[in-house]
PDB file of C-alpha atoms in Angstrom:
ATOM      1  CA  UNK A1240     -26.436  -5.017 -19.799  1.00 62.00           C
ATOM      2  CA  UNK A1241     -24.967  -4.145 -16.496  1.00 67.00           C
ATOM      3  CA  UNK A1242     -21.982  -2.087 -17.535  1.00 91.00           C
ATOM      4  CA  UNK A1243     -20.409   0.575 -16.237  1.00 96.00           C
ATOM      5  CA  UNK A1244     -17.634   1.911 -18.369  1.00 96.00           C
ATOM      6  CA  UNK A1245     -14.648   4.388 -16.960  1.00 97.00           C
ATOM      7  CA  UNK A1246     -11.142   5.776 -18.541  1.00 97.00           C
ATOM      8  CA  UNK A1247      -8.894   6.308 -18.286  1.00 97.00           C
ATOM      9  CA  UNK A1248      -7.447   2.975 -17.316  1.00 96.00           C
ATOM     10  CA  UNK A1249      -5.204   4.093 -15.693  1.00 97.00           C
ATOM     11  CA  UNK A1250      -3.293   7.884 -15.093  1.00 96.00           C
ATOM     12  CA  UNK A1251      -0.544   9.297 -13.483  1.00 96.00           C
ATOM     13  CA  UNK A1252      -0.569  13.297 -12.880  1.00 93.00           C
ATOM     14  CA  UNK A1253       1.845  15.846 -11.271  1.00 91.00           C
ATOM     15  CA  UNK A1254       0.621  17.882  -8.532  1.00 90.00           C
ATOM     16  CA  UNK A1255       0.175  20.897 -10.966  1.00 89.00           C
ATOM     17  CA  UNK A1256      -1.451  18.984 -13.597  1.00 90.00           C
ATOM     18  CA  UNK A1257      -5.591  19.285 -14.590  1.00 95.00           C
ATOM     19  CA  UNK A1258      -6.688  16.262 -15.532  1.00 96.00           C
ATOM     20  CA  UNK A1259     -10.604  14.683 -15.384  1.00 97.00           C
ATOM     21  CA  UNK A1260     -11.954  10.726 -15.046  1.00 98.00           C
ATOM     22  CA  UNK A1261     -15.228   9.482 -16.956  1.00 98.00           C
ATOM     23  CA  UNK A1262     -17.275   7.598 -16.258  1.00 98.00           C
ATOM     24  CA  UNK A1263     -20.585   6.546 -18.572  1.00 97.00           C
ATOM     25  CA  UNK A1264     -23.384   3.798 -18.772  1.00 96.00           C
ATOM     26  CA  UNK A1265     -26.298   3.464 -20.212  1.00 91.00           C
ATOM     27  CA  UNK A1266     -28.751   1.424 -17.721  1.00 91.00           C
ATOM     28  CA  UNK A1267     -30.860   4.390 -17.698  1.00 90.00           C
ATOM     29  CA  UNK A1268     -29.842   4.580 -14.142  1.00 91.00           C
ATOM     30  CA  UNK A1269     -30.406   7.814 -12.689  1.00 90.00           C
ATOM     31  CA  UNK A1270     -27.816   7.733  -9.552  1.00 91.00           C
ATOM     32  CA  UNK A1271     -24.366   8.036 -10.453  1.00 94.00           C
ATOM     33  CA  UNK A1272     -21.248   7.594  -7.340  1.00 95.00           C
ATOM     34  CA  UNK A1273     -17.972   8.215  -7.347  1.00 97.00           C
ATOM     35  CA  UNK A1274     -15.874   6.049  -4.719  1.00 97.00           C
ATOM     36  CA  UNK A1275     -12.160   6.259  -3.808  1.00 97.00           C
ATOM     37  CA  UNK A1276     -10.377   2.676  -2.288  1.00 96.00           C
ATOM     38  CA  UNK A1277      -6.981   2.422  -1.362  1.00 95.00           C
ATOM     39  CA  UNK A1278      -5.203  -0.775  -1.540  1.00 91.00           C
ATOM     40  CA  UNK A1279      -6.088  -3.269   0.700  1.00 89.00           C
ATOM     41  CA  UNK A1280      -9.411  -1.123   2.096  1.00 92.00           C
ATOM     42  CA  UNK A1281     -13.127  -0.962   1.029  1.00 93.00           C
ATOM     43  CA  UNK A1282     -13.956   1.779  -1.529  1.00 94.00           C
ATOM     44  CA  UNK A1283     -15.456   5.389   0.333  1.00 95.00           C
ATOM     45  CA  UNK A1284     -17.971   7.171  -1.017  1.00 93.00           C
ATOM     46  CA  UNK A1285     -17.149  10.321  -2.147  1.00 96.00           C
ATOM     47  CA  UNK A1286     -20.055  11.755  -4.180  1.00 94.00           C
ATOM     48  CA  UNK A1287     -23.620  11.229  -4.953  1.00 92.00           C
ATOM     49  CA  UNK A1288     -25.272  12.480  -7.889  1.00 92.00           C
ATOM     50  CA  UNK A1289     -29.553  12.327  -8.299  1.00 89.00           C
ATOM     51  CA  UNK A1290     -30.691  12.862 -11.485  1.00 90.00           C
ATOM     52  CA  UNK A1291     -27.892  14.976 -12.673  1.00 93.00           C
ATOM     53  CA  UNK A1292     -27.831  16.932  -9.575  1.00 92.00           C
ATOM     54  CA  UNK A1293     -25.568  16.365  -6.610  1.00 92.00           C
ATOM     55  CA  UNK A1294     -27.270  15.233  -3.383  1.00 87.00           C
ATOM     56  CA  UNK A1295     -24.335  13.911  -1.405  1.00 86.00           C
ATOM     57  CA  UNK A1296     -20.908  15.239  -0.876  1.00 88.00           C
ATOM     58  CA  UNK A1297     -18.599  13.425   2.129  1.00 88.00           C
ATOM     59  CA  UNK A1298     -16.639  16.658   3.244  1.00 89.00           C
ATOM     60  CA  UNK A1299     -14.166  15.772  -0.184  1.00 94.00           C
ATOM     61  CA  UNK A1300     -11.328  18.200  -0.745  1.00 94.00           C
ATOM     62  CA  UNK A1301     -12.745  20.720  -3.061  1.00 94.00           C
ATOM     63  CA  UNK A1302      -9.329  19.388  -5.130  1.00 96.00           C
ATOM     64  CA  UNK A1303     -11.845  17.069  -6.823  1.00 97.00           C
ATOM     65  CA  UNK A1304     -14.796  18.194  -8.790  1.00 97.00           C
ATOM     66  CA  UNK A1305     -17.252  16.559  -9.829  1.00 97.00           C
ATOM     67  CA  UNK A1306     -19.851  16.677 -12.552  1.00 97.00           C
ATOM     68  CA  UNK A1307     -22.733  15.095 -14.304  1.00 97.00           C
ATOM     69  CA  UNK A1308     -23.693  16.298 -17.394  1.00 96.00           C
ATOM     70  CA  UNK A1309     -26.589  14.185 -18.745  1.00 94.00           C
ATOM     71  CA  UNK A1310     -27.852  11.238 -17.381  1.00 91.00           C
ATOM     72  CA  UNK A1311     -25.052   8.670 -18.492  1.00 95.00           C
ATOM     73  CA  UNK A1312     -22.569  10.550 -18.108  1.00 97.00           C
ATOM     74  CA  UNK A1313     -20.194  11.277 -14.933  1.00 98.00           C
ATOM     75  CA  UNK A1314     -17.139  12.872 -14.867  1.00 98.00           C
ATOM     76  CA  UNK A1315     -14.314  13.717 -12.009  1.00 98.00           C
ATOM     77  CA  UNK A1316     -12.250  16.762 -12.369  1.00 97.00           C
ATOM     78  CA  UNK A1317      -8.658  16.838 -10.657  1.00 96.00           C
ATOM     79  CA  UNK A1318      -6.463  19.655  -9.801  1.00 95.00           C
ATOM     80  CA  UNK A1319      -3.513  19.896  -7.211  1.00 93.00           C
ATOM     81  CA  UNK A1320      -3.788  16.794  -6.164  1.00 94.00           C
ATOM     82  CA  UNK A1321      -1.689  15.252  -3.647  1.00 95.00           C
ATOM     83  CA  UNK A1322       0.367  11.890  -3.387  1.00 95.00           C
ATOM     84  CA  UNK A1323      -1.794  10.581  -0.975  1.00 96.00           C
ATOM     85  CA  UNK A1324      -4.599  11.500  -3.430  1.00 97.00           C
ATOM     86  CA  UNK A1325      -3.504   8.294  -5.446  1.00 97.00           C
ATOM     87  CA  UNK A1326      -5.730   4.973  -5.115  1.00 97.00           C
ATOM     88  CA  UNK A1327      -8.505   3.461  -7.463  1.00 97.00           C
ATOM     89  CA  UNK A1328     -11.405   5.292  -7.972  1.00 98.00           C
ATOM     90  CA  UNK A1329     -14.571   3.692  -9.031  1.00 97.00           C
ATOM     91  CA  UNK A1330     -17.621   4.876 -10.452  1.00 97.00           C
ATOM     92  CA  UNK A1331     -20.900   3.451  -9.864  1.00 95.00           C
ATOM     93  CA  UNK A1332     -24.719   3.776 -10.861  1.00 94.00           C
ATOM     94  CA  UNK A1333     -27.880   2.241  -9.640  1.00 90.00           C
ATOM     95  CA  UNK A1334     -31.465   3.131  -9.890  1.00 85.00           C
ATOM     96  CA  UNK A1335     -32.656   6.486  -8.483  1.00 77.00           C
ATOM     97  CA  UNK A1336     -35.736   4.590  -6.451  1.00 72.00           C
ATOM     98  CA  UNK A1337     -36.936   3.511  -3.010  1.00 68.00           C
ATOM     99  CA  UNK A1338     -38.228   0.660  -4.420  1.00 69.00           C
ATOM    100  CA  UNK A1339     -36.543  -1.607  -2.603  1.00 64.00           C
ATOM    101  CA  UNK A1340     -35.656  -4.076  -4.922  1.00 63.00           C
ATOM    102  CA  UNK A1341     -33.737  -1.313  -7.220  1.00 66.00           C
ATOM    103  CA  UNK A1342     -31.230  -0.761  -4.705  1.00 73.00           C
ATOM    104  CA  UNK A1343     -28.099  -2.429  -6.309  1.00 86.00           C
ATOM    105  CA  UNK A1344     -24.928  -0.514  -7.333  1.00 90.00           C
ATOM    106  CA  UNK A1345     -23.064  -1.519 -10.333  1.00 93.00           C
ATOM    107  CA  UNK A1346     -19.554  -0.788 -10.582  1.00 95.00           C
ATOM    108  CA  UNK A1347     -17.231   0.021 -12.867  1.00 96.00           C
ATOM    109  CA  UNK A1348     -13.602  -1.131 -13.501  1.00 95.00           C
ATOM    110  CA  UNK A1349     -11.497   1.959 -11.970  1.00 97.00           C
ATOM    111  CA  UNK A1350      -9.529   4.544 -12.541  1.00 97.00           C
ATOM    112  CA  UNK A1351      -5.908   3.768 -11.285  1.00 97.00           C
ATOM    113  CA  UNK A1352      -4.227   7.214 -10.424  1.00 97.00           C
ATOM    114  CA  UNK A1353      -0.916   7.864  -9.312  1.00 96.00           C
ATOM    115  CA  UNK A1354       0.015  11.634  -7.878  1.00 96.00           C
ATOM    116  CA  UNK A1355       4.010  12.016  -8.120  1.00 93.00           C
TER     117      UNK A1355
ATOM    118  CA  UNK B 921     -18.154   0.063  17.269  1.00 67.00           C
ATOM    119  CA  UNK B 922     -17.895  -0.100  13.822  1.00 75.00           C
ATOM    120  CA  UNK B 923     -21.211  -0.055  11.771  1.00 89.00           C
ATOM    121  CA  UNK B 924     -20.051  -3.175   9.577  1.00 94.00           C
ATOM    122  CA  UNK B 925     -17.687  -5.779  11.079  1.00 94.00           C
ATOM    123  CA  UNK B 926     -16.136  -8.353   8.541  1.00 95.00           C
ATOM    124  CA  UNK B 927     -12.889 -10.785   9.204  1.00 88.00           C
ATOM    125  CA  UNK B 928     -10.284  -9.393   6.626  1.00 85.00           C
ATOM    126  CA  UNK B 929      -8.638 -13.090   6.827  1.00 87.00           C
ATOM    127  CA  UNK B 930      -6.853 -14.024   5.153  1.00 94.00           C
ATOM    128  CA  UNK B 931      -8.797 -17.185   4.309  1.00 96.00           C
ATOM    129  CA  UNK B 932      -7.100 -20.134   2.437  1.00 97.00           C
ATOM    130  CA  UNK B 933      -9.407 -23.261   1.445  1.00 97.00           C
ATOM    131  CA  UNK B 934      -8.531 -26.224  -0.732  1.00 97.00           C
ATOM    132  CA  UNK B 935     -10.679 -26.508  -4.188  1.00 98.00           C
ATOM    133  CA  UNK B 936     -14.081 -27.601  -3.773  1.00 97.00           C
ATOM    134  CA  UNK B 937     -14.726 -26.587  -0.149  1.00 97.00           C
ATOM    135  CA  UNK B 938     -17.365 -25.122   1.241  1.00 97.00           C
ATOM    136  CA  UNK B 939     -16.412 -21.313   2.280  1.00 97.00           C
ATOM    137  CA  UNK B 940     -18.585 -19.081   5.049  1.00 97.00           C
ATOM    138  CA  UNK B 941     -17.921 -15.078   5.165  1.00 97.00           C
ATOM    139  CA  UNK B 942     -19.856 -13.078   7.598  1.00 96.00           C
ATOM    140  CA  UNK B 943     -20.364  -9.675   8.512  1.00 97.00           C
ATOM    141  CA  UNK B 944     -21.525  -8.191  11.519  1.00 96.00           C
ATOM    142  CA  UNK B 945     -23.231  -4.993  11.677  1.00 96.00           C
ATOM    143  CA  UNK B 946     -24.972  -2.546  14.245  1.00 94.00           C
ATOM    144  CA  UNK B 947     -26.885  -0.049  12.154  1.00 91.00           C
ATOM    145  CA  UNK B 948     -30.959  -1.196  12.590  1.00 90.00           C
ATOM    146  CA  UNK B 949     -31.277   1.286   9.213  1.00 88.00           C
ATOM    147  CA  UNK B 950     -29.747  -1.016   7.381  1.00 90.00           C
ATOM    148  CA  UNK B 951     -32.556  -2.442   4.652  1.00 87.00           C
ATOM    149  CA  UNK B 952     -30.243  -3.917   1.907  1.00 90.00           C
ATOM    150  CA  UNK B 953     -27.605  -5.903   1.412  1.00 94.00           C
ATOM    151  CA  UNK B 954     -25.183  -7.086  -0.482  1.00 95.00           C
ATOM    152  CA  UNK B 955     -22.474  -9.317  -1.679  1.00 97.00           C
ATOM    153  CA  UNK B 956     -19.648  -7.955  -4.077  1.00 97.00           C
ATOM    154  CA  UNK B 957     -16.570 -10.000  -5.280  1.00 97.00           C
ATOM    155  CA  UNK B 958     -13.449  -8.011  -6.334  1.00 97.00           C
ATOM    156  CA  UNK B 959     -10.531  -9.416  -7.667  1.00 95.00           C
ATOM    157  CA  UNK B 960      -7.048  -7.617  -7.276  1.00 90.00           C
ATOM    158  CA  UNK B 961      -6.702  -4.188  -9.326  1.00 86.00           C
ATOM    159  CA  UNK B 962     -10.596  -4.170 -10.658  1.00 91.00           C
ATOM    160  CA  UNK B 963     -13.924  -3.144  -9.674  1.00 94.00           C
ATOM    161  CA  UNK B 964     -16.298  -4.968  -7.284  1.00 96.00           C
ATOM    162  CA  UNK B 965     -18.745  -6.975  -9.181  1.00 95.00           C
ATOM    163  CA  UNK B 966     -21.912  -7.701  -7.601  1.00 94.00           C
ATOM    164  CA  UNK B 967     -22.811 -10.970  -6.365  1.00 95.00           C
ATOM    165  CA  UNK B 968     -25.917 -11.118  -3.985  1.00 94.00           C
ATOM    166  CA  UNK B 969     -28.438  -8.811  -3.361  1.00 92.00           C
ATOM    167  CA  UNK B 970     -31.432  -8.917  -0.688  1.00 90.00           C
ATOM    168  CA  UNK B 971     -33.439  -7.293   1.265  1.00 85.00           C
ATOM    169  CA  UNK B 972     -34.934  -9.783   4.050  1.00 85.00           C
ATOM    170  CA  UNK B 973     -34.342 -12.112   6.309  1.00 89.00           C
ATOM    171  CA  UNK B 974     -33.912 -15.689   4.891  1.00 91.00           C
ATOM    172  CA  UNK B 975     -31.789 -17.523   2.118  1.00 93.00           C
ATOM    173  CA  UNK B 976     -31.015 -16.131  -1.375  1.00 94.00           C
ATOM    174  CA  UNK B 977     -29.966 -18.676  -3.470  1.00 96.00           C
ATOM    175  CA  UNK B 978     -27.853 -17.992  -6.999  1.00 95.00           C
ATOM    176  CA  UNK B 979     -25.853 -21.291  -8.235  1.00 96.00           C
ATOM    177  CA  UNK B 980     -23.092 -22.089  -5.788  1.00 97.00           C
ATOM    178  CA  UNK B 981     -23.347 -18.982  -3.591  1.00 97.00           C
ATOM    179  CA  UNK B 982     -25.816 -18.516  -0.594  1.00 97.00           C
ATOM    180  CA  UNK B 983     -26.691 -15.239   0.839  1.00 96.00           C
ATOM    181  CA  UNK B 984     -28.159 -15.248   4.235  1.00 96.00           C
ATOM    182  CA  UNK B 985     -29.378 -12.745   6.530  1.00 95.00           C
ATOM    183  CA  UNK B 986     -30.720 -12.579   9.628  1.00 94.00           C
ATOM    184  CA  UNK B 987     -32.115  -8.830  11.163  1.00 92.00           C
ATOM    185  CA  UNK B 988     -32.660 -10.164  14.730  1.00 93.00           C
ATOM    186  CA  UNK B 989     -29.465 -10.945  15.098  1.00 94.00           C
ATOM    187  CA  UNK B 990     -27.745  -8.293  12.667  1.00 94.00           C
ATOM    188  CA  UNK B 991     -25.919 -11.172  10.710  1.00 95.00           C
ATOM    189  CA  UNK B 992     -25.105 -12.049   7.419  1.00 96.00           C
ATOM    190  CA  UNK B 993     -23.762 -14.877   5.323  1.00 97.00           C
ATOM    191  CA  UNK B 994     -22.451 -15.850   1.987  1.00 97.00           C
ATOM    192  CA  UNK B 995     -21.600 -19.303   1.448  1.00 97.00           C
ATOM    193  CA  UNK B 996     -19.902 -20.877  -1.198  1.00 98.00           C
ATOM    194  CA  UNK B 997     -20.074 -24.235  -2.236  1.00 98.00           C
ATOM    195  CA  UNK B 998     -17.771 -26.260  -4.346  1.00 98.00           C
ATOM    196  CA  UNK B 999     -15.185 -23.709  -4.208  1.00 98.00           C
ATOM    197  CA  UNK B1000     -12.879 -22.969  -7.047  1.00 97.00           C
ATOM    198  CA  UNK B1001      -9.542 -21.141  -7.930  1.00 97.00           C
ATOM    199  CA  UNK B1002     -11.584 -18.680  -9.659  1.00 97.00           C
ATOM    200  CA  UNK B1003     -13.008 -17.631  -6.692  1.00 97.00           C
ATOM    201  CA  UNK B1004      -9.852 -16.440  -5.113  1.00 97.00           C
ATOM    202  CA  UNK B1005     -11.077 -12.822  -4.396  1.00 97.00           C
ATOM    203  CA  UNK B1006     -11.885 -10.595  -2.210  1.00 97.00           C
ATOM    204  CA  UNK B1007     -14.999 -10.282  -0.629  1.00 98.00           C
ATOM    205  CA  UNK B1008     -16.953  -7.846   0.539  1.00 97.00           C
ATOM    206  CA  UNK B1009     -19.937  -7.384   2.595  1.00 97.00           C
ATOM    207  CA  UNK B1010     -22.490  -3.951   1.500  1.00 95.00           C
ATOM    208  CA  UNK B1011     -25.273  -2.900   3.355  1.00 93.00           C
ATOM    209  CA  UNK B1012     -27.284   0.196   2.319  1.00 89.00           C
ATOM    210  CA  UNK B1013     -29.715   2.617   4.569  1.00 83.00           C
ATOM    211  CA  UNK B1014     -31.478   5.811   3.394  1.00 78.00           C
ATOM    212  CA  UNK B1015     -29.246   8.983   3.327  1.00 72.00           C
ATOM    213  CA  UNK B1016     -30.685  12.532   2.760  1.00 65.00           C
ATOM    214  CA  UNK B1017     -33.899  12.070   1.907  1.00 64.00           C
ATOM    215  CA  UNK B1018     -34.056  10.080  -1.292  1.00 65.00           C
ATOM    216  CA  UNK B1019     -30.174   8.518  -1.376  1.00 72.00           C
ATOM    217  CA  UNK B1020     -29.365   5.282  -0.507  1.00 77.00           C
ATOM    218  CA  UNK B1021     -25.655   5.115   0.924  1.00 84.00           C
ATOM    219  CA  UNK B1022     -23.832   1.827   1.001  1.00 88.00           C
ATOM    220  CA  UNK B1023     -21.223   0.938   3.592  1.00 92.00           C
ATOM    221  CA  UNK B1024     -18.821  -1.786   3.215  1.00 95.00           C
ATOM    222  CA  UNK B1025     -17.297  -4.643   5.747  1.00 95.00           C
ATOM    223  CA  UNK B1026     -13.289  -4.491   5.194  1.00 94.00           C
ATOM    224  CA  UNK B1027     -13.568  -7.302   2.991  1.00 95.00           C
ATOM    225  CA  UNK B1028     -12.056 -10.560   3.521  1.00 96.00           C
ATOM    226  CA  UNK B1029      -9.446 -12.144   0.920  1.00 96.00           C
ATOM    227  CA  UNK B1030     -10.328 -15.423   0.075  1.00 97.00           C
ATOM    228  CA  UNK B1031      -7.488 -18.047  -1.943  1.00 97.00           C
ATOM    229  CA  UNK B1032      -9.104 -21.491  -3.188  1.00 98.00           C
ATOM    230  CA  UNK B1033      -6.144 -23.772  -3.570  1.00 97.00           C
ATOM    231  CA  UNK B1034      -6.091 -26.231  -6.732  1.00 95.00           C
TER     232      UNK B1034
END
């Protein structure tokens, strides 16, 4: 089984609003990503998570927040987010090794958000 | 420079041809890489994965790499509408210590015509 699950679907938030994405799989993976891809553009990495802890964050507006609470679980927190803040963001998990032939990222399906 | 060069395309092919993407890149850290296929409005779904120089073969695809040159392939034989996607190249290289970071080509949008 190389699923990685994610909801909502999709969402569409104010600027005011506090909403949070999840993401979960159970591959017993123990590196967890969030990505964020506009349309027509390859996804960007926005976090990295270890084994539960982060290890990599790419300068992201502290508007999002992430979290990992056990190992197959990932989640996103949003808050005053802006328009431009609105693209597909995709979860992903892959073995926490240097071996190097555990290198591969799964993906999961998205989140679409819209910011109005 | 960018690290990872790939043709965005658009590429249109009639059904049952055989289709070559490339990438490009200039990053010597670069130890893996990888295919992923996306179609419109999901998730990329991985296609090839490798880690040396040579041929990977999986059914109708063909991954290809070549380090001396900083090159790499996928070829698809016998194309078909379902593979109307887009395409995008991966490559990964060790990030703080114990993290493997990937970074993408643009992706190129491929269209198999019946």
């Amino acid at each position: 089984d190389t699923e990685v699950t994610q909801t909502p679907k999709h969402l569409v938030m104010g600027m005011t609003n506090k909403k949070s994405l999840k993401c979960e799989q159970h591959m017993g993976h123990r590196a967890m990503y969030w990505y964020k891809q506009k349309a027509k553009k390859p996804p960007e990495l926005m976090f990295v998570y270890s084994y539960e802890k982060l290890s990599i964050n790419e300068s992201v507006p502290s508007r999002f927040s992430p979290e990992c609470p056990n190992s197959s679980l990932l989640n996103l927190h949003l808050h005053a987010l802006q328009p431009e803040d609105s693209a597909l963001y995709l979860c992903a998990s892959s073995q926490a090794s240097r071996d190097r032939t555990l290198q591969k990222q799964f993906f999961g399906p998205g989140t679409r958000l819209t910011v109005l | 420079q960018k690290e990872v060069e790939q043709d965005p395309g658009p590429l249109s092919v009639p059904e049952g041809a055989i289709v070559s993407l490339n990438c490009t890149y200039s990053n010597s850290a670069f130890q893996y890489f990888m295919w992923y296929r996306q179609y419109s409005r999901k998730g990329p779904e991985l296609l090839m994965y490798t880690y040396s120089s040579g041929n990977k073969e999986d059914g109708r695809f063909t991954a290809q790499v070549d380090k001396s040159s900083k090159y790499i392939s996928l070829f698809i034989r016998d194309s078909q509408p379902s593979d109307s996607a887009t395409y995008l190249c991966a490559m990964s290289a060790l990030s703080g210590g114990s993290n493997y970071k990937l970074t993408f080509g643009k992706g190129t949008l491929l269209t198999v015509n019946p």
